[in-house]
Coordinates of C-alpha atoms in Angstrom, one line a residue:
Chain D
M1 CA -13.5 18.0 -14.3
S2 CA -15.3 14.8 -14.7
D3 CA -12.6 13.0 -16.8
I4 CA -11.4 9.6 -16.0
L5 CA -7.3 9.0 -15.3
A6 CA -6.0 5.6 -15.8
I7 CA -2.6 5.3 -13.9
L8 CA -0.3 3.0 -15.4
F9 CA 3.2 2.0 -14.4
A10 CA 5.7 1.6 -17.3
S11 CA 7.3 -1.5 -16.0
A12 CA 4.0 -3.5 -16.1
G13 CA 4.1 -2.9 -19.8
F14 CA 0.7 -3.8 -21.6
D15 CA -0.4 -6.6 -19.5
G16 CA -4.1 -8.2 -18.8
A17 CA -4.4 -5.2 -15.7
T18 CA -3.2 -2.7 -17.8
Q19 CA -5.8 -3.6 -20.7
G20 CA -8.3 -3.8 -17.9
I21 CA -8.0 -0.7 -16.6
L22 CA -7.9 1.0 -20.3
G23 CA -11.1 -1.0 -21.1
E24 CA -12.7 -0.1 -17.9
G25 CA -11.6 3.6 -18.3
R26 CA -12.7 3.8 -21.7
R27 CA -16.0 2.5 -21.0
L28 CA -16.9 4.6 -18.5
A29 CA -15.6 7.8 -20.1
D30 CA -17.8 6.8 -23.1
T31 CA -20.8 6.4 -20.6
L32 CA -20.3 9.6 -19.0
S33 CA -19.0 11.7 -22.8
C34 CA -16.2 12.4 -20.5
K35 CA -12.2 12.1 -21.5
L36 CA -10.1 9.1 -20.5
H37 CA -6.6 10.4 -19.9
A38 CA -3.6 8.0 -19.3
L39 CA -0.6 8.4 -17.1
I40 CA 2.5 6.2 -17.5
I41 CA 5.2 6.1 -15.0
G42 CA 8.5 5.2 -15.3
P43 CA 11.1 4.4 -18.1
Q44 CA 8.7 4.5 -21.2
N45 CA 8.6 1.7 -23.7
E46 CA 7.2 2.3 -27.2
P47 CA 5.0 -0.6 -27.5
M48 CA 3.1 0.0 -24.6
N49 CA 2.6 3.8 -25.5
S50 CA 1.3 3.1 -28.9
S51 CA -1.2 0.8 -27.6
V52 CA -1.9 3.5 -24.9
A53 CA -2.3 5.8 -27.2
A54 CA -4.7 4.0 -29.6
I55 CA -7.3 3.5 -26.5
A56 CA -7.2 6.9 -24.1
D57 CA -7.8 10.5 -25.8
R58 CA -4.8 11.8 -23.7
V59 CA -1.4 10.2 -22.8
I60 CA 1.0 11.9 -20.4
A61 CA 4.2 10.4 -19.9
V62 CA 6.5 10.9 -16.8
D63 CA 10.0 9.6 -16.9
Q64 CA 13.2 10.8 -15.1
S65 CA 15.8 9.6 -13.0
E66 CA 14.0 10.0 -9.4
I67 CA 11.5 7.5 -10.6
S68 CA 13.4 5.2 -12.8
E69 CA 12.2 2.6 -10.3
Y70 CA 9.6 2.4 -8.4
D71 CA 9.6 4.0 -4.8
T72 CA 6.4 5.0 -3.1
E73 CA 7.4 8.4 -1.9
P74 CA 8.3 9.9 -5.1
Y75 CA 5.8 7.8 -7.1
L76 CA 3.2 9.1 -4.9
C77 CA 4.4 12.7 -5.4
V78 CA 4.2 12.2 -9.2
L79 CA 0.4 11.0 -8.9
V80 CA -0.6 13.7 -6.5
A81 CA 0.7 16.2 -8.9
V82 CA -0.8 14.9 -12.2
C83 CA -3.8 14.7 -10.8
K84 CA -4.0 18.0 -9.5
Q85 CA -3.4 19.2 -13.0
L86 CA -5.9 17.3 -14.6
S87 CA -8.7 17.0 -11.7
P88 CA -10.4 13.6 -12.5
R89 CA -13.4 12.6 -11.2
V90 CA -12.3 9.0 -11.1
A91 CA -8.8 7.4 -11.1
L92 CA -8.0 4.0 -11.9
L93 CA -5.3 1.8 -11.0
A94 CA -4.3 -1.9 -10.9
N95 CA -4.4 -4.3 -8.1
D96 CA -0.5 -5.0 -7.5
T97 CA 1.2 -4.0 -4.4
Y98 CA 2.4 -0.6 -5.5
S99 CA -1.1 0.5 -6.9
Q100 CA -2.6 -0.8 -3.4
E101 CA 0.0 1.2 -1.3
L102 CA -0.5 4.5 -3.4
A103 CA -4.4 4.7 -4.3
P104 CA -5.5 5.7 -0.4
R105 CA -2.7 8.0 0.1
L106 CA -3.4 9.7 -3.0
A107 CA -7.2 10.0 -2.2
H108 CA -6.4 11.3 1.0
R109 CA -4.1 14.2 -0.4
L110 CA -7.0 15.0 -2.8
G111 CA -9.6 15.1 -0.4
G112 CA -11.1 11.9 -2.5
S113 CA -11.9 8.8 -1.3
A114 CA -10.3 5.3 -2.1
V115 CA -12.0 1.7 -3.0
G116 CA -9.9 -1.3 -3.9
D117 CA -10.2 -4.8 -5.3
V118 CA -13.4 -3.6 -7.5
T119 CA -15.3 -6.1 -9.6
E120 CA -17.7 -3.6 -11.3
L121 CA -18.0 0.4 -11.7
K122 CA -21.4 2.0 -12.4
S123 CA -22.3 5.5 -12.0
H124 CA -25.5 6.3 -10.2
L125 CA -27.2 9.6 -10.4
D126 CA -23.8 11.9 -10.0
A127 CA -22.1 9.2 -7.6
L128 CA -19.8 6.3 -8.4
R129 CA -20.6 3.0 -7.2
V130 CA -18.7 0.1 -7.0
T131 CA -18.7 -3.6 -6.4
R132 CA -16.3 -5.8 -4.3
S133 CA -16.0 -9.0 -2.4
V134 CA -16.0 -8.7 1.2
Y135 CA -16.1 -11.5 4.3
G136 CA -13.6 -13.3 2.4
G137 CA -15.8 -13.6 -0.7
K138 CA -19.0 -14.8 1.0
A139 CA -20.4 -11.7 0.0
A140 CA -20.5 -8.8 -2.0
A141 CA -20.8 -5.0 -1.1
I142 CA -22.0 -2.1 -3.5
I143 CA -20.3 0.9 -2.2
E144 CA -21.4 4.8 -3.1
L145 CA -18.1 6.9 -2.8
K146 CA -18.6 9.9 -1.3
R147 CA -15.7 12.2 -1.8
Y148 CA -14.1 12.8 -5.1
P149 CA -11.9 12.1 -7.0
A150 CA -12.6 8.2 -6.5
V151 CA -9.5 6.7 -6.6
V152 CA -10.3 3.0 -7.5
W153 CA -7.7 -0.4 -8.0
L154 CA -9.4 -2.9 -10.0
R155 CA -9.3 -6.6 -9.4
A156 CA -7.1 -7.9 -12.2
R157 CA -8.9 -9.8 -15.1
A158 CA -12.1 -8.7 -14.2
F159 CA -12.5 -6.1 -16.8
A160 CA -12.7 -6.7 -20.5
P161 CA -10.0 -4.5 -22.4
A162 CA -10.8 -1.8 -25.2
E163 CA -10.4 -1.9 -28.9
M164 CA -7.8 -0.1 -30.3
R165 CA -8.4 3.0 -32.9
T166 CA -6.3 3.0 -35.8
E167 CA -7.0 6.6 -36.4
R168 CA -7.2 9.8 -33.5
V169 CA -3.9 8.4 -31.9
A170 CA -3.4 10.4 -28.6
Q171 CA 0.1 12.5 -28.4
I172 CA 2.4 11.2 -25.8
E173 CA 3.0 14.4 -23.7
K174 CA 6.0 14.3 -21.5
F175 CA 5.4 15.9 -18.0
T176 CA 8.5 16.8 -15.9
L177 CA 8.0 17.6 -12.4
D178 CA 10.1 18.4 -9.2
L179 CA 10.5 15.5 -7.2
S180 CA 13.1 16.8 -4.7
G181 CA 11.7 16.1 -1.5
D182 CA 13.3 14.6 2.0
F183 CA 11.8 11.4 1.6
R184 CA 11.8 9.6 5.2
A185 CA 11.2 6.2 3.7
C186 CA 13.1 4.6 0.5
I187 CA 14.0 1.4 -1.1
I188 CA 17.3 0.6 -0.8
E189 CA 17.3 -3.1 -1.9
R190 CA 15.4 -5.1 -4.4
K191 CA 14.7 -8.7 -5.0
R192 CA 13.0 -10.5 -7.6
E193 CA 12.0 -13.8 -7.5
A194 CA 12.0 -16.2 -10.2
S195 CA 8.7 -17.2 -10.2
G196 CA 7.8 -16.1 -14.1
A197 CA 6.8 -13.5 -16.2
T198 CA 3.3 -13.4 -15.6
R199 CA 2.2 -11.9 -12.2
L200 CA -0.2 -14.4 -10.4
E201 CA -3.2 -11.9 -10.8
D202 CA -3.0 -12.2 -14.4
A203 CA -2.4 -15.6 -15.1
Q204 CA -4.8 -17.8 -17.2
V205 CA -4.1 -20.8 -15.8
I206 CA -2.6 -21.6 -12.2
V207 CA -1.7 -24.8 -10.5
S208 CA -1.6 -24.5 -7.0
G209 CA -0.6 -27.0 -4.2
G210 CA -1.7 -27.0 -0.3
R211 CA -1.2 -28.7 3.0
G212 CA -1.8 -32.1 1.3
L213 CA 1.6 -32.2 -0.6
G214 CA 3.1 -32.4 2.8
G215 CA 6.7 -30.8 2.0
P216 CA 8.4 -29.0 -0.6
E217 CA 9.2 -31.8 -2.8
P218 CA 6.1 -32.6 -4.6
F219 CA 5.8 -28.8 -5.5
E220 CA 8.4 -29.6 -8.3
E221 CA 5.8 -32.3 -9.8
L222 CA 3.5 -29.6 -9.8
R223 CA 5.9 -27.3 -11.5
Q224 CA 6.2 -29.8 -14.4
L225 CA 2.6 -30.2 -14.7
A226 CA 2.2 -26.3 -14.8
D227 CA 5.1 -26.0 -17.4
A228 CA 3.3 -28.5 -19.5
I229 CA 0.1 -26.2 -19.7
G230 CA 1.9 -23.4 -19.5
A231 CA 0.5 -22.3 -16.2
Q232 CA 1.8 -20.0 -13.1
M233 CA 2.4 -21.7 -9.4
G234 CA 0.4 -21.0 -6.4
A235 CA 0.0 -22.4 -3.1
S236 CA -2.4 -22.3 -0.4
R237 CA -1.4 -20.5 3.0
A238 CA -0.5 -23.6 4.9
A239 CA 2.3 -24.4 2.4
C240 CA 3.4 -20.8 2.3
D241 CA 3.7 -20.5 6.3
A242 CA 5.3 -24.1 6.0
G243 CA 8.1 -22.5 4.1
W244 CA 7.4 -25.1 1.3
V245 CA 7.6 -22.4 -0.9
P246 CA 7.7 -18.2 -1.3
P247 CA 4.8 -16.3 0.4
S248 CA 4.1 -14.7 -3.1
W249 CA 2.9 -17.7 -4.3
Q250 CA -0.1 -17.7 -1.7
V251 CA -3.7 -17.3 -2.9
G252 CA -6.1 -16.3 -0.5
Q253 CA -7.7 -14.3 1.4
T254 CA -4.3 -13.4 3.1
G255 CA -2.6 -13.8 0.0
K256 CA -3.3 -13.0 -3.5
K257 CA -6.8 -12.7 -5.2
V258 CA -6.6 -14.5 -8.9
A259 CA -9.2 -14.5 -11.3
P260 CA -7.6 -17.4 -13.8
G261 CA -9.7 -19.0 -16.3
L262 CA -8.9 -22.1 -15.1
Y263 CA -7.6 -23.0 -11.8
I264 CA -6.3 -26.3 -10.6
A265 CA -6.1 -27.0 -6.7
V266 CA -4.2 -30.1 -5.8
A267 CA -4.2 -31.2 -2.3
I268 CA -5.9 -28.1 -1.4
S269 CA -8.8 -29.0 1.2
G270 CA -10.6 -25.2 0.3
A271 CA -10.9 -23.5 3.6
S272 CA -12.9 -20.2 3.0
Q273 CA -10.1 -18.3 3.5
H274 CA -8.4 -20.2 0.6
L275 CA -11.7 -19.8 -1.5
A276 CA -11.8 -16.1 -1.0
G277 CA -8.6 -15.8 -3.2
I278 CA -10.5 -17.7 -6.2
S279 CA -13.8 -16.4 -6.2
D280 CA -13.5 -14.9 -9.5
A281 CA -11.6 -17.8 -11.0
K282 CA -14.0 -19.0 -13.8
V283 CA -13.3 -22.6 -13.8
V284 CA -12.1 -24.6 -10.6
A285 CA -10.9 -28.2 -10.9
A286 CA -9.5 -30.2 -7.9
I287 CA -7.2 -33.1 -7.4
N288 CA -8.1 -34.3 -3.7
I289 CA -8.1 -37.8 -2.0
D290 CA -10.9 -36.5 0.4
P291 CA -14.2 -36.6 -1.6
D292 CA -15.9 -34.1 1.4
A293 CA -13.1 -31.4 1.0
P294 CA -15.1 -28.4 0.9
I295 CA -13.0 -27.5 -2.2
F296 CA -15.1 -29.7 -4.5
K297 CA -18.0 -27.4 -3.6
R298 CA -16.4 -24.6 -5.8
C299 CA -15.3 -26.9 -8.6
R300 CA -16.8 -27.7 -12.2
F301 CA -15.0 -31.0 -12.1
G302 CA -12.7 -32.7 -10.2
I303 CA -11.1 -36.3 -9.3
V304 CA -10.9 -37.9 -5.9
E305 CA -7.8 -39.5 -6.1
D306 CA -4.3 -39.3 -4.3
Y307 CA -2.5 -36.6 -6.3
R308 CA 0.9 -38.9 -6.5
K309 CA -0.9 -41.1 -9.0
V310 CA -2.8 -38.2 -10.9
V311 CA -0.1 -35.7 -11.1
P312 CA 2.7 -37.8 -12.9
L313 CA 0.1 -39.4 -15.1
L314 CA -1.8 -36.1 -15.9
R315 CA 1.3 -34.2 -17.1
E316 CA 2.4 -37.0 -19.3
T317 CA -1.0 -37.1 -21.0
L318 CA -1.3 -33.1 -21.4
S319 CA 2.1 -33.0 -22.7
G320 CA 1.5 -35.7 -25.3
T321 CA 4.8 -37.5 -23.9
K322 CA 2.8 -40.5 -22.7
K323 CA 3.8 -43.5 -24.1
Chain G
M1 CA 11.2 2.9 20.6
N2 CA 7.8 3.7 21.3
I3 CA 5.6 1.2 18.9
V4 CA 1.5 1.3 18.8
V5 CA 0.2 -1.8 17.0
C6 CA -3.6 -1.4 15.9
I7 CA -5.6 -4.4 16.0
K8 CA -9.2 -5.0 15.1
Q9 CA -11.7 -7.6 16.5
I10 CA -13.8 -9.3 13.8
L11 CA -16.3 -11.8 13.1
D12 CA -14.5 -15.2 12.9
P13 CA -13.5 -15.4 9.1
E14 CA -13.3 -19.2 9.3
V15 CA -17.2 -19.1 9.5
P16 CA -18.1 -21.4 6.4
A17 CA -20.2 -20.4 3.7
R18 CA -22.9 -22.3 4.2
D19 CA -23.3 -20.9 7.8
F20 CA -23.0 -17.4 6.8
R21 CA -25.8 -14.8 6.8
I22 CA -26.3 -11.2 6.2
D23 CA -28.1 -8.9 8.2
S24 CA -29.7 -6.4 5.7
E25 CA -30.9 -3.8 7.9
R26 CA -27.6 -3.0 9.2
R27 CA -25.8 -4.2 5.9
E28 CA -23.2 -6.2 7.7
A29 CA -22.8 -10.2 8.1
A30 CA -25.3 -11.3 10.7
R31 CA -23.3 -12.5 14.1
G32 CA -25.2 -16.0 14.5
S33 CA -23.1 -18.3 16.6
A34 CA -19.7 -17.2 14.9
N35 CA -16.8 -16.1 17.6
L36 CA -15.4 -12.7 17.7
V37 CA -11.5 -13.0 17.0
T38 CA -8.6 -10.9 16.3
N39 CA -8.0 -10.2 12.8
I40 CA -5.1 -12.6 12.0
F41 CA -3.1 -9.9 10.0
C42 CA -3.7 -7.8 13.2
E43 CA -2.0 -10.7 15.5
N44 CA 0.7 -10.9 12.6
A45 CA 1.6 -7.2 13.1
L46 CA 1.7 -7.6 17.1
E47 CA 3.9 -10.9 16.5
T48 CA 6.0 -8.6 14.3
A49 CA 6.4 -6.0 17.0
L50 CA 7.2 -8.5 20.0
Q51 CA 10.0 -10.1 18.2
F52 CA 11.3 -6.6 17.1
R53 CA 11.1 -5.6 20.7
E54 CA 13.2 -8.6 21.6
R55 CA 15.9 -7.5 19.2
A56 CA 15.6 -3.6 19.7
G57 CA 13.8 -3.0 22.9
G58 CA 11.0 -0.6 23.1
R59 CA 7.7 -0.6 24.6
I60 CA 4.6 -1.9 23.0
T61 CA 1.2 -0.3 23.1
V62 CA -1.8 -2.0 21.6
L63 CA -4.9 0.0 20.4
S64 CA -8.4 -1.0 19.3
F65 CA -11.0 1.2 17.8
G66 CA -14.3 -0.7 18.3
S67 CA -17.2 -2.2 20.5
E68 CA -16.7 -2.9 23.8
S69 CA -16.2 -6.7 23.1
A70 CA -12.7 -5.7 21.9
E71 CA -11.7 -5.3 25.1
D72 CA -11.1 -9.3 24.8
S73 CA -8.4 -8.8 22.0
L74 CA -6.4 -6.4 23.8
R75 CA -6.5 -8.5 26.7
K76 CA -5.0 -11.1 24.5
A77 CA -2.4 -8.7 23.5
L78 CA -1.6 -8.5 26.7
A79 CA -1.4 -11.8 27.7
M80 CA 1.1 -12.0 24.2
K81 CA 3.2 -9.4 26.5
A82 CA 2.2 -5.9 24.8
D83 CA 3.5 -3.5 27.5
A84 CA -0.1 -1.4 27.4
A85 CA -3.6 -1.5 25.9
A86 CA -6.1 1.1 25.1
L87 CA -9.6 1.1 23.7
V88 CA -11.5 3.8 21.7
I89 CA -15.0 2.7 22.2
N90 CA -17.0 3.1 19.1
D91 CA -20.6 4.2 20.0
G92 CA -21.0 5.4 16.6
H93 CA -22.0 3.5 13.0
P94 CA -21.4 -0.3 13.3
H95 CA -19.0 -0.5 10.4
P96 CA -17.1 3.0 10.3
D97 CA -15.5 3.4 6.6
P98 CA -11.4 3.2 6.5
F99 CA -11.5 7.0 7.0
A100 CA -13.4 7.3 10.2
V101 CA -11.1 4.3 11.5
A102 CA -8.0 6.4 10.6
R103 CA -9.2 9.4 12.1
A104 CA -10.0 7.7 15.5
L105 CA -6.8 5.8 15.6
A106 CA -4.7 9.0 14.6
A107 CA -6.4 11.0 17.6
A108 CA -5.6 8.1 20.1
I109 CA -2.3 7.8 19.1
R110 CA -1.4 11.6 19.4
K111 CA -2.9 11.2 22.9
I112 CA -0.6 8.2 23.6
G113 CA 2.2 10.4 22.8
D114 CA 5.5 9.9 21.2
F115 CA 5.6 7.2 18.6
D116 CA 8.2 5.9 16.2
L117 CA 6.5 2.8 15.1
I118 CA 3.1 2.0 14.0
L119 CA 1.9 -1.1 12.8
V120 CA -1.5 -2.2 11.3
G121 CA -2.5 -5.7 9.9
R122 CA -2.6 -5.4 5.9
E123 CA -6.5 -5.6 5.6
S124 CA -9.2 -7.1 7.9
G125 CA -10.9 -10.5 7.3
D126 CA -14.0 -8.9 7.4
W127 CA -14.8 -5.8 5.2
G128 CA -10.7 -6.2 3.7
A129 CA -10.6 -2.6 2.6
G130 CA -6.9 -2.6 3.1
Q131 CA -6.7 1.2 3.9
T132 CA -6.5 1.6 7.5
G133 CA -2.5 2.0 7.6
A134 CA -2.4 4.1 4.5
L135 CA -5.1 6.5 5.8
L136 CA -3.5 6.4 9.0
A137 CA -0.1 7.4 7.7
E138 CA -1.7 10.7 6.0
E139 CA -3.5 11.8 8.9
L140 CA -0.4 11.7 11.1
G141 CA 1.7 13.1 8.2
V142 CA 4.3 10.2 8.3
P143 CA 5.6 7.7 5.3
C144 CA 3.6 4.4 5.1
V145 CA 5.2 1.1 3.8
N146 CA 2.9 -1.8 3.1
F147 CA 3.2 -5.5 3.3
V148 CA 6.1 -5.9 5.7
D149 CA 6.9 -9.2 7.2
H150 CA 10.3 -8.2 9.2
I151 CA 11.4 -5.3 11.1
D152 CA 15.2 -4.5 12.0
S153 CA 16.6 -1.5 13.2
D154 CA 20.5 0.0 12.7
S155 CA 22.2 3.5 13.5
D156 CA 20.6 4.8 10.7
G157 CA 17.2 3.8 11.7
L158 CA 14.4 1.1 10.6
R159 CA 15.0 -1.3 8.0
L160 CA 11.8 -2.6 6.8
K161 CA 11.5 -5.7 4.6
R162 CA 8.2 -6.1 2.3
Q163 CA 6.8 -8.8 -0.1
T164 CA 6.1 -7.3 -3.5
D165 CA 4.5 -9.4 -6.4
A166 CA 7.4 -10.7 -7.4
G167 CA 9.7 -11.1 -4.4
W168 CA 10.8 -8.5 -1.9
E169 CA 12.3 -5.0 -1.1
I170 CA 14.0 -3.4 1.8
F171 CA 13.0 0.1 3.0
A172 CA 15.5 2.1 5.0
A173 CA 13.1 4.7 7.0
K174 CA 13.6 7.4 9.5
P175 CA 10.9 6.9 12.5
P176 CA 8.3 7.6 12.7
V177 CA 6.4 5.5 10.2
V178 CA 3.4 3.6 9.9
V179 CA 3.9 -0.2 8.3
T180 CA 1.2 -2.4 7.2
I181 CA 2.0 -6.4 8.0
T182 CA 1.4 -9.3 6.1
N183 CA 1.9 -13.1 6.9
D184 CA 5.2 -15.0 6.2
E185 CA 6.6 -18.0 8.2
H186 CA 8.2 -16.3 10.8
N187 CA 5.3 -14.1 12.3
V188 CA 2.9 -16.7 12.9
P189 CA 1.4 -15.5 16.3
R190 CA 2.5 -17.0 19.4
V191 CA 0.2 -18.5 21.8
P192 CA -0.2 -16.9 25.0
K193 CA 0.7 -19.1 28.4
T194 CA -2.6 -19.8 30.4
R195 CA -0.9 -17.8 33.6
D196 CA -0.5 -14.9 31.4
V197 CA -3.9 -14.7 29.9
M198 CA -5.2 -14.6 33.6
M199 CA -2.5 -12.1 34.6
S200 CA -4.0 -9.8 31.6
Y201 CA -7.4 -9.4 33.3
R202 CA -5.3 -7.8 36.3
Q203 CA -3.8 -5.3 33.9
T204 CA -4.7 -1.9 33.3
L205 CA -6.8 -1.3 30.3
T206 CA -7.1 2.5 29.1
K207 CA -11.0 2.9 27.8
W208 CA -11.6 6.5 26.0
T209 CA -14.5 7.4 24.5
L210 CA -14.3 9.7 21.0
D211 CA -15.2 12.5 23.3
D212 CA -12.3 12.3 25.1
L213 CA -10.1 12.6 21.9
D214 CA -9.2 15.4 20.0
T215 CA -11.0 14.9 16.9
D216 CA -14.1 15.7 14.8
A217 CA -16.2 12.7 17.0
A218 CA -19.5 13.6 15.4
S219 CA -18.3 13.0 11.9
I220 CA -16.5 9.8 13.0
R221 CA -19.6 8.6 14.5
A222 CA -21.4 9.3 11.4
A223 CA -18.6 7.5 9.2
N224 CA -20.4 7.9 5.8
S225 CA -18.1 10.8 4.9
Y226 CA -15.4 8.5 2.7
Y227 CA -17.8 6.0 1.3
E228 CA -21.1 4.1 2.1
I229 CA -22.2 0.4 1.8
V230 CA -25.5 0.7 0.0
D231 CA -26.3 -2.9 -0.5
L232 CA -24.8 -6.1 0.5
L233 CA -25.6 -9.5 -0.9
I234 CA -24.5 -13.1 -1.2
P235 CA -22.9 -14.1 -4.8
V236 CA -24.2 -17.1 -6.5
K237 CA -21.6 -19.4 -7.0
E238 CA -20.9 -22.6 -8.8
T239 CA -21.8 -25.5 -6.7
Q240 CA -22.2 -28.5 -8.9
C241 CA -19.0 -30.5 -9.4
E242 CA -18.7 -33.2 -11.9
F243 CA -16.7 -35.8 -10.3
I244 CA -14.3 -37.6 -13.2
E245 CA -14.8 -41.3 -13.2
G246 CA -13.2 -43.8 -15.4
D247 CA -12.8 -47.8 -15.7
S248 CA -9.1 -47.2 -14.4
L249 CA -6.7 -44.7 -12.9
E250 CA -5.6 -44.5 -16.5
S251 CA -9.1 -43.7 -18.0
R252 CA -10.0 -41.4 -15.3
V253 CA -6.9 -38.9 -15.5
E254 CA -7.5 -39.2 -19.4
N255 CA -10.7 -38.0 -18.9
L256 CA -9.5 -35.1 -16.6
A257 CA -6.8 -34.3 -19.2
R258 CA -9.6 -34.0 -21.6
R259 CA -11.4 -31.7 -19.5
I260 CA -8.9 -29.4 -19.0
Q261 CA -7.9 -29.3 -22.3
E262 CA -11.2 -28.0 -23.3
V263 CA -11.3 -25.4 -21.0
T264 CA -7.9 -24.0 -21.9
D265 CA -8.4 -24.6 -25.4
A266 CA -11.2 -22.1 -24.8
L267 CA -9.5 -19.3 -23.1

């Protein structure tokens, strides 16, 4: 009745977000002296299953033809059915597209409440209190949930992973559910852009470009810099709205909220809506020609210079190809 | 096709951090000298609806649950050429939780009548809970598709293109359905003509109170049955930037590279 449930997508694998959910779930379960259950949905993969089984007390796998690929309505049915069987007090999800769209509906169907993009969880008397950033990162709110179960989606990389046990590894239990329903909305076509294997939210290092780049071509230069240091690519709203790069690259209040160890902002002025997306970045560095650009107020270090002079030289230096 | 676009008026999110203050008693941002604006994703939603109407026809009603001042956002939507506007006046909690908002909107939509397509913004620029669309869909008992940036229709129903973390997906949906709208290069909101702005003030705007709706008005006014903001604070952020110096461009970039290397090595 008072247990914690980690809701995981098999397609995500044992990625940073998954590890964060399990880490926080484990910590919460130990604090509250309850059990940590894990639900893995979709075509199962062995390395992920063993890792999850070494952290959670109980692992439930749902893997059947209706959910071989993500679709909102059947996935929601799976979550509702499993939660009704386990009656968790708290269900934890990642902050990917799918988790965000499922969480409030799951909470509603269970008579609970949802809260998202959370960076801290605490139990306060009998209630759960969470911290999330609001007003575009200009403030942080502490929110007490009033209805249970609490369905919480966590900001990626905000939570430490759990240690894996070598003993008492959980068994994987397979649930088979009746998912025959008349779903009035279903996915008929999918397209993955080749934007790298790691989700932007999970990236350790991000190189991001803005309006100051002036067009799509300079992003190729940034790409080479990113490749040299193993970074993912991001962009400001201006660059995405102009169509220079795909919208999936957008970092900011109206895009992705990222939390890399290092965020390199190139020709990004740092409007508050952009800063909202990087409020959890550990170190921010900037390359900008304008010394008064607001981005420098959020930076640990930066260089005031034309990016066209800095970026090629920086790439050569960092990739060790400089003569 | 009957289309409802739900819009929210918020404190201008572009207010710089240095001017941002908290009203700790009300546990919300202090108004200060900031303007009230329509939430950007709500304007993207209206733009998406207007473009869809140009292709497929239909009637667009804009709806807001908020204070009297939200009338300005609705008038602007009329100037952008929405067909009708309705305001449910919130005389309860100043920042109701997403469940209260969804129940108020659902009751208003049922009062408006038959609906095929409901559009809401993906999230708001103030509290940014990102739940209104999903909870509204559950209240109305219809499917919900999030992060949509384009809507089309054919003989089978609606075609909804939405953004995902890695690309996009297309949904086939039979109306009625709720969609949450995100921004892309094609749904940048149009700027209304001056003449249409003036005309909008002559158009009918329906106003309801919660008591006019078939819903639990008292519980919506109390607005803390789902969750409650118990504290609101301004986080302390790094503000001291080290500007990389050097004798020449080469030496400055080398110093920059070294600093970057130090950080990445420690990850």
